[in-house]
Amino acid sequence: SPPPEADRIFQAVQQRLSHQKGAKTLVVVCASGGGIQAAGWTTQVLTGLQAALGTDFTKAIGLISGVSGGSVGSLHFLDRFDGSGAPPNDPLILDDIFQAATADSLGATGWGLVYPDLWRLLGLPFLTTEPRDRGAAIDLDWKTHMKHPNATLRGWAQAIENGKMPIPVFNATIVEDGRRYLLSPMTFGLAPEQGVEFNGLYRDCDVDASTAALLSATFPYVTPVTRNSRAPQNEPIFHVADGGYFDNFGIVTAVDFLEKLLEQDQSRTIEKVLLVEIRAFPDEPPLKTAPDHRVGWKMALFGPIFTIVGARNATQSQRNADDVQDLIEQYRGMVEITDYKIAFPKIKFFQMPVPETAKAMYEKFAAKKPDDNTAFESYWHEKAETQYQPPLSWTLTKKQRQDIRRAWRELLNTENSDAAKLIARWKASHPG
């Protein structure tokens, strides 16, 4: 069946919020990219908020705009929806969502590189395998951790129109001209200069939900840039890359969605909008000086790449902040829009030195300040505590999974964190 037309979005959101009495509160989620760290942090935040606030909060989510790893986390979160409008509020099921999103996918990539992709590189494409390449291998690997591995975007459309699921958008990028590429069960009616939609290109086709997440998460070289080699006749064929090239935070799609939605809501049934930005890495202040001394041939060789990466991040951050602020000002006095940035916090971990090192540290310190154990304890922590660096890959160790859990608990216990503020506000305005 054809995809829902763009004018169906407002009705779907209204149906989604129908369980709320009186003026409605809409939650819009943006899940940033960043490999498996982003997938884990996205599911930790979404399941953590449901555990803290109940399914009523999850049922208020009208849109999830995912990018790269954030799309993978969104995929596994939506996969556990049971028809009630949210995943079951069972700690074991919520934990299963997190475990599925953080399952190791690097093995599938390695297998694809060693077998089908290497043979293709050597000019031996007739030595085919199944899966056919490393991208398809990762797709299959994700399916093994899904409750509904055969779920498709078009298959989700009816549940969305009935208000049983939020609208997911898996953001990707068109390689040929840099426009954003949206994969979603719903149609947004983008103008050509605004971007490309799967539903606009292939109205008679469907795509697996896991494949849509994969197209959004074509992590450089780990997963391949992809094209549809079997497009219908006279339909364009584009190469699709990671959504982070255009917008690594999913904000552009969320702001466009809200502008169109609030414009249609003439009766102002939506009173409040909570924009939840899930960011997989700590927010960093602007640099005051260069962190190292890249000089000579290193800067001459890699300087253009450093500039492109740095400028992309800075440009996206500034553009997104301006877009969100403009939206808030546009509807000030009509709709209360609040922005919450739930970024992975800066945490430290205690790296225990080897016994010989610890003994040497103590002897060296004791020679200067004998019998001052309190001072030594401070000295020990100063030397042994290290800033946690979230991984940028498709594999997590058991310790790194635990660190994601610990980071969430730290946010909950930090009174001025946006996560704690969001929870406190929701409880105050939804005491039931």
Short mmCIF file of C-alpha atoms in Angstrom, two decimals:
data_model
loop_
_atom_site.label_atom_id
_atom_site.label_comp_id
_atom_site.label_asym_id
_atom_site.label_seq_id
_atom_site.Cartn_x
_atom_site.Cartn_y
_atom_site.Cartn_z
CA SER A 1 0.00 0.00 0.00
CA PRO A 2 1.21 3.57 -0.60
CA PRO A 3 2.82 5.45 2.28
CA PRO A 4 0.69 7.83 4.37
CA GLU A 5 0.54 11.33 2.89
CA ALA A 6 2.15 14.27 4.66
CA ASP A 7 -1.15 15.58 6.00
CA ARG A 8 -1.54 12.37 8.04
CA ILE A 9 1.24 13.35 10.46
CA PHE A 10 -0.90 15.77 12.47
CA GLN A 11 -3.68 13.19 12.88
CA ALA A 12 -1.15 10.56 13.94
CA VAL A 13 0.31 12.82 16.63
CA GLN A 14 -3.17 13.77 17.86
CA GLN A 15 -4.00 10.07 18.14
CA ARG A 16 -0.71 9.48 19.92
CA LEU A 17 -1.56 12.07 22.59
CA SER A 18 -5.23 11.12 22.90
CA HIS A 19 -4.66 9.46 26.29
CA GLN A 20 -3.79 12.86 27.78
CA LYS A 21 -6.71 14.87 29.14
CA GLY A 22 -7.02 18.57 28.31
CA ALA A 23 -4.04 20.42 26.84
CA LYS A 24 -1.39 18.05 25.52
CA THR A 25 2.33 17.71 26.22
CA LEU A 26 4.33 16.46 23.24
CA VAL A 27 7.80 14.95 23.61
CA VAL A 28 10.16 15.05 20.63
CA VAL A 29 13.39 13.04 20.87
CA CYS A 30 16.61 13.67 18.93
CA ALA A 31 19.16 10.83 19.21
CA SER A 32 22.66 11.80 18.09
CA GLY A 33 25.20 9.69 16.26
CA GLY A 34 28.38 8.18 17.65
CA GLY A 35 28.64 4.45 16.97
CA ILE A 36 27.62 1.86 19.52
CA GLN A 37 28.19 4.39 22.32
CA ALA A 38 25.30 6.41 20.85
CA ALA A 39 23.13 3.30 20.50
CA GLY A 40 23.73 2.40 24.15
CA TRP A 41 23.25 5.92 25.49
CA THR A 42 20.05 6.39 23.46
CA THR A 43 18.45 3.25 24.87
CA GLN A 44 19.74 4.00 28.38
CA VAL A 45 18.14 7.45 28.35
CA LEU A 46 14.84 6.31 26.82
CA THR A 47 14.44 3.27 29.06
CA GLY A 48 15.74 5.23 32.06
CA LEU A 49 13.12 7.94 31.54
CA GLN A 50 10.38 5.33 31.22
CA ALA A 51 11.57 3.58 34.38
CA ALA A 52 11.53 6.91 36.24
CA LEU A 53 8.29 8.35 34.81
CA GLY A 54 6.26 5.37 33.64
CA THR A 55 4.75 4.56 30.26
CA ASP A 56 2.77 7.84 30.18
CA PHE A 57 6.00 9.65 29.36
CA THR A 58 6.88 7.24 26.55
CA LYS A 59 3.34 7.53 25.18
CA ALA A 60 3.89 11.31 24.90
CA ILE A 61 6.81 10.81 22.49
CA GLY A 62 5.53 11.78 19.05
CA LEU A 63 8.78 11.72 17.07
CA ILE A 64 12.20 10.11 17.40
CA SER A 65 14.73 11.65 15.01
CA GLY A 66 17.74 9.33 15.02
CA VAL A 67 21.15 9.62 13.44
CA SER A 68 23.75 6.86 13.03
CA GLY A 69 24.17 5.07 16.37
CA GLY A 70 21.16 6.96 17.70
CA SER A 71 19.10 5.36 14.93
CA VAL A 72 20.30 1.91 16.04
CA GLY A 73 19.28 2.64 19.63
CA SER A 74 15.90 3.94 18.44
CA LEU A 75 15.42 0.77 16.37
CA HIS A 76 15.82 -1.53 19.37
CA PHE A 77 13.66 0.70 21.58
CA LEU A 78 10.79 0.72 19.06
CA ASP A 79 11.20 -3.00 18.42
CA ARG A 80 9.96 -3.76 21.96
CA PHE A 81 6.70 -1.78 21.66
CA ASP A 82 3.86 -4.16 22.49
CA GLY A 83 0.78 -2.41 21.09
CA SER A 84 0.08 -0.37 24.22
CA GLY A 85 2.05 2.64 23.01
CA ALA A 86 5.29 1.82 24.86
CA PRO A 87 7.51 -1.11 25.78
CA PRO A 88 6.27 -3.04 28.82
CA ASN A 89 7.42 -1.24 31.98
CA ASP A 90 9.30 -4.33 33.11
CA PRO A 91 12.92 -3.89 34.28
CA LEU A 92 13.96 -7.09 32.51
CA ILE A 93 12.51 -5.97 29.17
CA LEU A 94 13.98 -2.49 29.50
CA ASP A 95 17.35 -4.10 30.21
CA ASP A 96 16.93 -6.35 27.16
CA ILE A 97 16.55 -3.23 25.01
CA PHE A 98 19.84 -1.87 26.31
CA GLN A 99 21.61 -5.21 25.86
CA ALA A 100 20.34 -5.57 22.27
CA ALA A 101 21.52 -2.07 21.34
CA THR A 102 24.98 -2.62 22.82
CA ALA A 103 25.60 -6.10 21.41
CA ASP A 104 28.93 -6.41 19.60
CA SER A 105 28.66 -5.90 15.81
CA LEU A 106 32.36 -5.66 15.03
CA GLY A 107 32.61 -9.40 14.34
CA ALA A 108 30.10 -9.10 11.50
CA THR A 109 32.14 -6.27 10.01
CA GLY A 110 35.35 -8.28 10.24
CA TRP A 111 33.76 -11.29 8.58
CA GLY A 112 32.47 -9.10 5.74
CA LEU A 113 35.86 -7.48 5.19
CA VAL A 114 37.74 -10.79 5.15
CA TYR A 115 35.34 -12.68 2.88
CA PRO A 116 32.87 -11.08 0.43
CA ASP A 117 34.33 -7.55 0.34
CA LEU A 118 37.90 -8.76 -0.08
CA TRP A 119 36.90 -11.06 -2.94
CA ARG A 120 35.09 -8.20 -4.63
CA LEU A 121 38.16 -5.97 -4.20
CA LEU A 122 40.33 -8.66 -5.81
CA GLY A 123 38.03 -8.82 -8.83
CA LEU A 124 36.32 -12.06 -7.85
CA PRO A 125 32.67 -10.98 -7.38
CA PHE A 126 31.43 -14.40 -8.52
CA LEU A 127 32.63 -15.81 -5.17
CA THR A 128 29.39 -14.78 -3.55
CA THR A 129 28.39 -15.32 0.07
CA GLU A 130 25.32 -14.76 2.15
CA PRO A 131 25.22 -12.14 3.63
CA ARG A 132 26.61 -10.48 0.52
CA ASP A 133 28.86 -7.85 2.21
CA ARG A 134 29.81 -6.40 5.58
CA GLY A 135 26.81 -4.04 5.61
CA ALA A 136 24.36 -6.89 5.12
CA ALA A 137 26.25 -8.89 7.76
CA ILE A 138 25.73 -6.12 10.33
CA ASP A 139 22.07 -5.84 9.31
CA LEU A 140 21.61 -9.58 9.91
CA ASP A 141 23.48 -9.30 13.22
CA TRP A 142 21.12 -6.57 14.45
CA LYS A 143 18.11 -8.65 13.41
CA THR A 144 19.26 -11.51 15.68
CA HIS A 145 18.83 -9.19 18.67
CA MET A 146 15.38 -7.92 17.64
CA LYS A 147 12.06 -9.30 18.87
CA HIS A 148 10.52 -8.50 15.46
CA PRO A 149 13.40 -8.95 12.98
CA ASN A 150 11.10 -8.75 9.96
CA ALA A 151 9.65 -5.36 10.91
CA THR A 152 9.49 -2.88 8.02
CA LEU A 153 8.90 0.85 7.85
CA ARG A 154 5.64 0.46 5.96
CA GLY A 155 4.62 -2.24 8.41
CA TRP A 156 4.91 0.27 11.26
CA ALA A 157 2.68 2.85 9.52
CA GLN A 158 -0.65 1.54 10.81
CA ALA A 159 0.52 1.42 14.43
CA ILE A 160 1.76 5.01 14.09
CA GLU A 161 -1.53 6.25 12.63
CA ASN A 162 -3.36 4.49 15.47
CA GLY A 163 -1.18 6.30 18.03
CA LYS A 164 0.56 3.13 19.20
CA MET A 165 4.07 4.21 18.17
CA PRO A 166 5.95 7.48 17.78
CA ILE A 167 7.06 8.47 14.29
CA PRO A 168 10.64 7.28 13.75
CA VAL A 169 12.95 9.03 11.31
CA PHE A 170 16.27 7.45 10.38
CA ASN A 171 18.36 10.34 9.04
CA ALA A 172 20.94 9.63 6.35
CA THR A 173 22.85 11.74 3.78
CA ILE A 174 22.86 11.68 -0.03
CA VAL A 175 26.47 11.34 -1.16
CA GLU A 176 26.05 13.04 -4.53
CA ASP A 177 24.82 16.43 -3.29
CA GLY A 178 24.93 16.33 0.53
CA ARG A 179 21.17 16.60 1.11
CA ARG A 180 19.56 14.78 4.01
CA TYR A 181 17.78 11.53 3.25
CA LEU A 182 14.84 10.58 5.46
CA LEU A 183 13.70 7.00 5.98
CA SER A 184 10.41 6.88 7.88
CA PRO A 185 7.02 5.14 7.79
CA MET A 186 5.45 8.59 7.37
CA THR A 187 5.84 11.13 4.56
CA PHE A 188 6.98 14.66 5.43
CA GLY A 189 6.47 16.28 2.04
CA LEU A 190 9.97 17.75 1.79
CA ALA A 191 10.68 20.12 -1.08
CA PRO A 192 13.63 18.97 -3.23
CA GLU A 193 15.89 21.65 -1.77
CA GLN A 194 15.02 20.46 1.76
CA GLY A 195 16.03 16.86 1.22
CA VAL A 196 15.06 13.45 -0.15
CA GLU A 197 12.60 10.92 1.28
CA PHE A 198 12.55 7.18 0.71
CA ASN A 199 8.76 7.38 0.42
CA GLY A 200 9.13 10.05 -2.24
CA LEU A 201 11.61 8.07 -4.33
CA TYR A 202 10.06 4.61 -4.01
CA ARG A 203 6.36 4.90 -3.23
CA ASP A 204 5.71 1.28 -4.17
CA CYS A 205 8.61 -0.15 -2.15
CA ASP A 206 9.28 -0.97 1.49
CA VAL A 207 12.46 -1.42 3.51
CA ASP A 208 13.30 -3.39 6.65
CA ALA A 209 13.48 -1.24 9.79
CA SER A 210 16.95 -2.63 10.52
CA THR A 211 18.12 -1.70 7.00
CA ALA A 212 16.79 1.84 7.46
CA ALA A 213 18.83 2.11 10.66
CA LEU A 214 21.87 0.72 8.83
CA LEU A 215 21.57 3.32 6.06
CA SER A 216 21.50 6.02 8.75
CA ALA A 217 24.52 4.45 10.46
CA THR A 218 27.01 3.92 7.64
CA PHE A 219 29.88 4.49 10.04
CA PRO A 220 32.88 5.43 7.85
CA TYR A 221 34.47 2.30 6.33
CA VAL A 222 32.98 0.02 9.01
CA THR A 223 29.74 -0.09 7.00
CA PRO A 224 29.72 0.62 3.28
CA VAL A 225 28.21 3.57 1.47
CA THR A 226 25.18 2.03 -0.24
CA ARG A 227 23.03 2.41 -3.32
CA ASN A 228 19.82 0.76 -4.48
CA SER A 229 21.06 -1.18 -7.49
CA ARG A 230 17.57 -2.54 -8.22
CA ALA A 231 15.59 0.69 -8.30
CA PRO A 232 12.39 0.73 -10.35
CA GLN A 233 12.79 1.84 -13.94
CA ASN A 234 13.31 5.60 -14.40
CA GLU A 235 13.73 6.09 -10.64
CA PRO A 236 16.90 7.90 -9.48
CA ILE A 237 19.68 5.93 -7.82
CA PHE A 238 21.56 7.75 -5.06
CA HIS A 239 24.39 6.64 -2.81
CA VAL A 240 23.48 6.85 0.88
CA ALA A 241 25.91 7.65 3.71
CA ASP A 242 25.76 8.28 7.45
CA GLY A 243 23.27 10.90 8.60
CA GLY A 244 25.95 12.61 10.67
CA TYR A 245 27.45 14.24 7.60
CA PHE A 246 24.40 16.50 7.33
CA ASP A 247 23.29 16.74 10.96
CA ASN A 248 24.75 14.49 13.64
CA PHE A 249 22.10 15.49 16.18
CA GLY A 250 18.79 14.99 14.33
CA ILE A 251 17.70 18.55 15.16
CA VAL A 252 16.95 19.76 11.62
CA THR A 253 14.33 17.06 11.07
CA ALA A 254 12.80 17.62 14.52
CA VAL A 255 12.51 21.39 14.03
CA ASP A 256 10.95 20.95 10.58
CA PHE A 257 8.49 18.45 12.05
CA LEU A 258 7.49 20.82 14.87
CA GLU A 259 7.11 23.82 12.55
CA LYS A 260 4.69 21.93 10.30
CA LEU A 261 2.87 20.29 13.21
CA LEU A 262 2.33 23.47 15.24
CA GLU A 263 1.26 25.36 12.13
CA GLN A 264 -1.54 22.82 11.62
CA ASP A 265 -2.53 22.89 15.30
CA GLN A 266 -4.71 25.99 14.98
CA SER A 267 -6.79 25.12 18.05
CA ARG A 268 -3.60 24.85 20.15
CA THR A 269 -4.35 21.41 21.55
CA ILE A 270 -0.60 21.00 22.09
CA GLU A 271 0.26 23.27 25.00
CA LYS A 272 3.81 22.13 25.77
CA VAL A 273 6.65 20.63 23.76
CA LEU A 274 9.59 18.95 25.45
CA LEU A 275 12.52 18.67 23.04
CA VAL A 276 14.86 15.97 24.38
CA GLU A 277 18.33 15.97 22.79
CA ILE A 278 20.15 12.71 23.56
CA ARG A 279 23.86 13.34 22.96
CA ALA A 280 26.24 10.40 23.08
CA PHE A 281 29.33 12.36 24.11
CA PRO A 282 30.06 15.07 26.68
CA ASP A 283 29.54 18.66 25.55
CA GLU A 284 32.91 20.32 25.14
CA PRO A 285 33.55 24.06 25.60
CA PRO A 286 35.32 25.96 22.80
CA LEU A 287 39.07 25.44 22.77
CA LYS A 288 41.24 28.17 24.26
CA THR A 289 44.35 26.74 22.65
CA ALA A 290 45.33 23.80 20.48
CA PRO A 291 45.43 20.52 22.46
CA ASP A 292 48.68 19.48 20.80
CA HIS A 293 51.28 20.80 18.38
CA ARG A 294 50.50 19.53 14.91
CA VAL A 295 53.14 21.26 12.86
CA GLY A 296 55.02 20.88 9.60
CA TRP A 297 54.15 17.98 7.35
CA LYS A 298 51.40 16.63 9.67
CA MET A 299 49.32 19.78 9.44
CA ALA A 300 50.10 20.18 5.74
CA LEU A 301 48.92 16.62 5.09
CA PHE A 302 45.97 16.31 7.49
CA GLY A 303 45.08 19.96 8.11
CA PRO A 304 42.28 20.05 5.50
CA ILE A 305 40.68 16.95 7.07
CA PHE A 306 40.95 18.41 10.59
CA THR A 307 39.33 21.61 9.33
CA ILE A 308 36.44 19.82 7.61
CA VAL A 309 35.66 17.76 10.72
CA GLY A 310 36.01 20.69 13.10
CA ALA A 311 34.01 23.08 10.94
CA ARG A 312 31.27 20.49 10.41
CA ASN A 313 30.79 19.97 14.14
CA ALA A 314 30.90 23.68 14.94
CA THR A 315 28.57 24.57 12.06
CA GLN A 316 26.01 21.92 13.01
CA SER A 317 26.04 22.90 16.68
CA GLN A 318 25.58 26.60 15.96
CA ARG A 319 22.92 26.03 13.30
CA ASN A 320 20.96 23.67 15.53
CA ALA A 321 21.09 26.03 18.51
CA ASP A 322 19.87 28.90 16.33
CA ASP A 323 17.06 26.80 14.82
CA VAL A 324 15.80 25.66 18.22
CA GLN A 325 15.94 29.18 19.64
CA ASP A 326 14.10 30.59 16.61
CA LEU A 327 11.38 27.97 17.07
CA ILE A 328 11.01 28.83 20.76
CA GLU A 329 10.72 32.54 19.96
CA GLN A 330 8.29 31.94 17.09
CA TYR A 331 5.76 30.23 19.37
CA ARG A 332 6.47 32.13 22.58
CA GLY A 333 3.16 32.90 24.29
CA MET A 334 1.36 30.24 22.27
CA VAL A 335 3.23 26.97 22.88
CA GLU A 336 5.76 26.42 25.65
CA ILE A 337 8.81 24.76 24.09
CA THR A 338 11.59 23.61 26.43
CA ASP A 339 14.90 22.18 25.25
CA TYR A 340 16.64 19.49 27.34
CA LYS A 341 20.15 18.38 26.38
CA ILE A 342 20.87 15.00 27.94
CA ALA A 343 24.53 14.59 27.05
CA PHE A 344 26.77 11.80 28.29
CA PRO A 345 28.37 13.35 31.38
CA LYS A 346 32.04 13.81 32.04
CA ILE A 347 32.82 11.06 34.49
CA LYS A 348 36.03 9.76 35.98
CA PHE A 349 36.97 6.20 36.69
CA PHE A 350 39.48 4.85 39.17
CA GLN A 351 42.30 3.04 37.42
CA MET A 352 44.01 0.88 40.01
CA PRO A 353 47.79 0.91 39.55
CA VAL A 354 49.66 -2.40 39.63
CA PRO A 355 50.83 -3.32 43.17
CA GLU A 356 54.46 -2.47 42.42
CA THR A 357 53.44 0.97 41.16
CA ALA A 358 51.19 1.55 44.18
CA LYS A 359 53.98 0.56 46.54
CA ALA A 360 56.47 2.79 44.76
CA MET A 361 53.98 5.67 44.87
CA TYR A 362 53.52 5.24 48.62
CA GLU A 363 57.24 4.98 49.39
CA LYS A 364 57.99 8.06 47.33
CA PHE A 365 55.21 10.03 49.00
CA ALA A 366 55.96 8.76 52.52
CA ALA A 367 59.55 9.91 52.20
CA LYS A 368 58.25 13.46 51.80
CA LYS A 369 55.30 13.37 54.22
CA PRO A 370 55.58 10.44 56.64
CA ASP A 371 52.46 9.31 58.53
CA ASP A 372 50.15 11.56 56.48
CA ASN A 373 47.67 8.98 55.15
CA THR A 374 44.95 11.52 54.35
CA ALA A 375 47.28 13.46 52.10
CA PHE A 376 48.41 10.25 50.40
CA GLU A 377 44.80 9.26 49.69
CA SER A 378 44.22 12.56 47.88
CA TYR A 379 47.49 12.13 46.02
CA TRP A 380 46.51 8.58 45.03
CA HIS A 381 43.17 9.69 43.57
CA GLU A 382 44.80 12.55 41.73
CA LYS A 383 47.16 10.12 40.00
CA ALA A 384 44.74 7.23 39.53
CA GLU A 385 41.51 8.95 38.44
CA THR A 386 41.19 9.27 34.67
CA GLN A 387 38.66 11.01 32.45
CA TYR A 388 36.35 8.42 30.86
CA GLN A 389 36.57 8.42 27.07
CA PRO A 390 33.47 6.94 25.39
CA PRO A 391 34.45 4.58 22.54
CA LEU A 392 33.78 5.45 18.93
CA SER A 393 33.28 2.02 17.35
CA TRP A 394 30.76 -0.84 17.08
CA THR A 395 31.90 -2.78 20.13
CA LEU A 396 31.65 -2.22 23.88
CA THR A 397 33.34 -4.06 26.70
CA LYS A 398 31.38 -5.17 29.74
CA LYS A 399 33.03 -2.37 31.70
CA GLN A 400 31.98 0.22 29.11
CA ARG A 401 28.37 -0.95 29.30
CA GLN A 402 28.55 -0.56 33.07
CA ASP A 403 29.99 2.93 32.61
CA ILE A 404 26.96 3.94 30.51
CA ARG A 405 24.72 2.75 33.35
CA ARG A 406 26.87 4.62 35.88
CA ALA A 407 26.75 7.81 33.77
CA TRP A 408 22.94 7.73 33.79
CA ARG A 409 22.83 7.27 37.58
CA GLU A 410 25.20 10.20 37.94
CA LEU A 411 22.89 12.42 35.87
CA LEU A 412 19.90 11.40 37.99
CA ASN A 413 21.81 12.34 41.15
CA THR A 414 22.95 15.71 39.75
CA GLU A 415 20.25 18.20 40.68
CA ASN A 416 21.00 20.71 37.91
CA SER A 417 21.35 18.16 35.10
CA ASP A 418 18.82 18.40 32.28
CA ALA A 419 17.80 14.78 32.92
CA ALA A 420 16.94 15.54 36.54
CA LYS A 421 15.14 18.76 35.52
CA LEU A 422 13.07 16.92 32.91
CA ILE A 423 12.04 14.22 35.39
CA ALA A 424 11.15 16.78 38.07
CA ARG A 425 9.10 18.85 35.65
CA TRP A 426 7.19 15.87 34.27
CA LYS A 427 6.35 14.66 37.78
CA ALA A 428 5.18 18.14 38.78
CA SER A 429 2.89 18.54 35.77
CA HIS A 430 1.77 14.90 35.57
CA PRO A 431 1.38 13.84 39.21
CA GLY A 432 -0.70 10.80 38.29
#
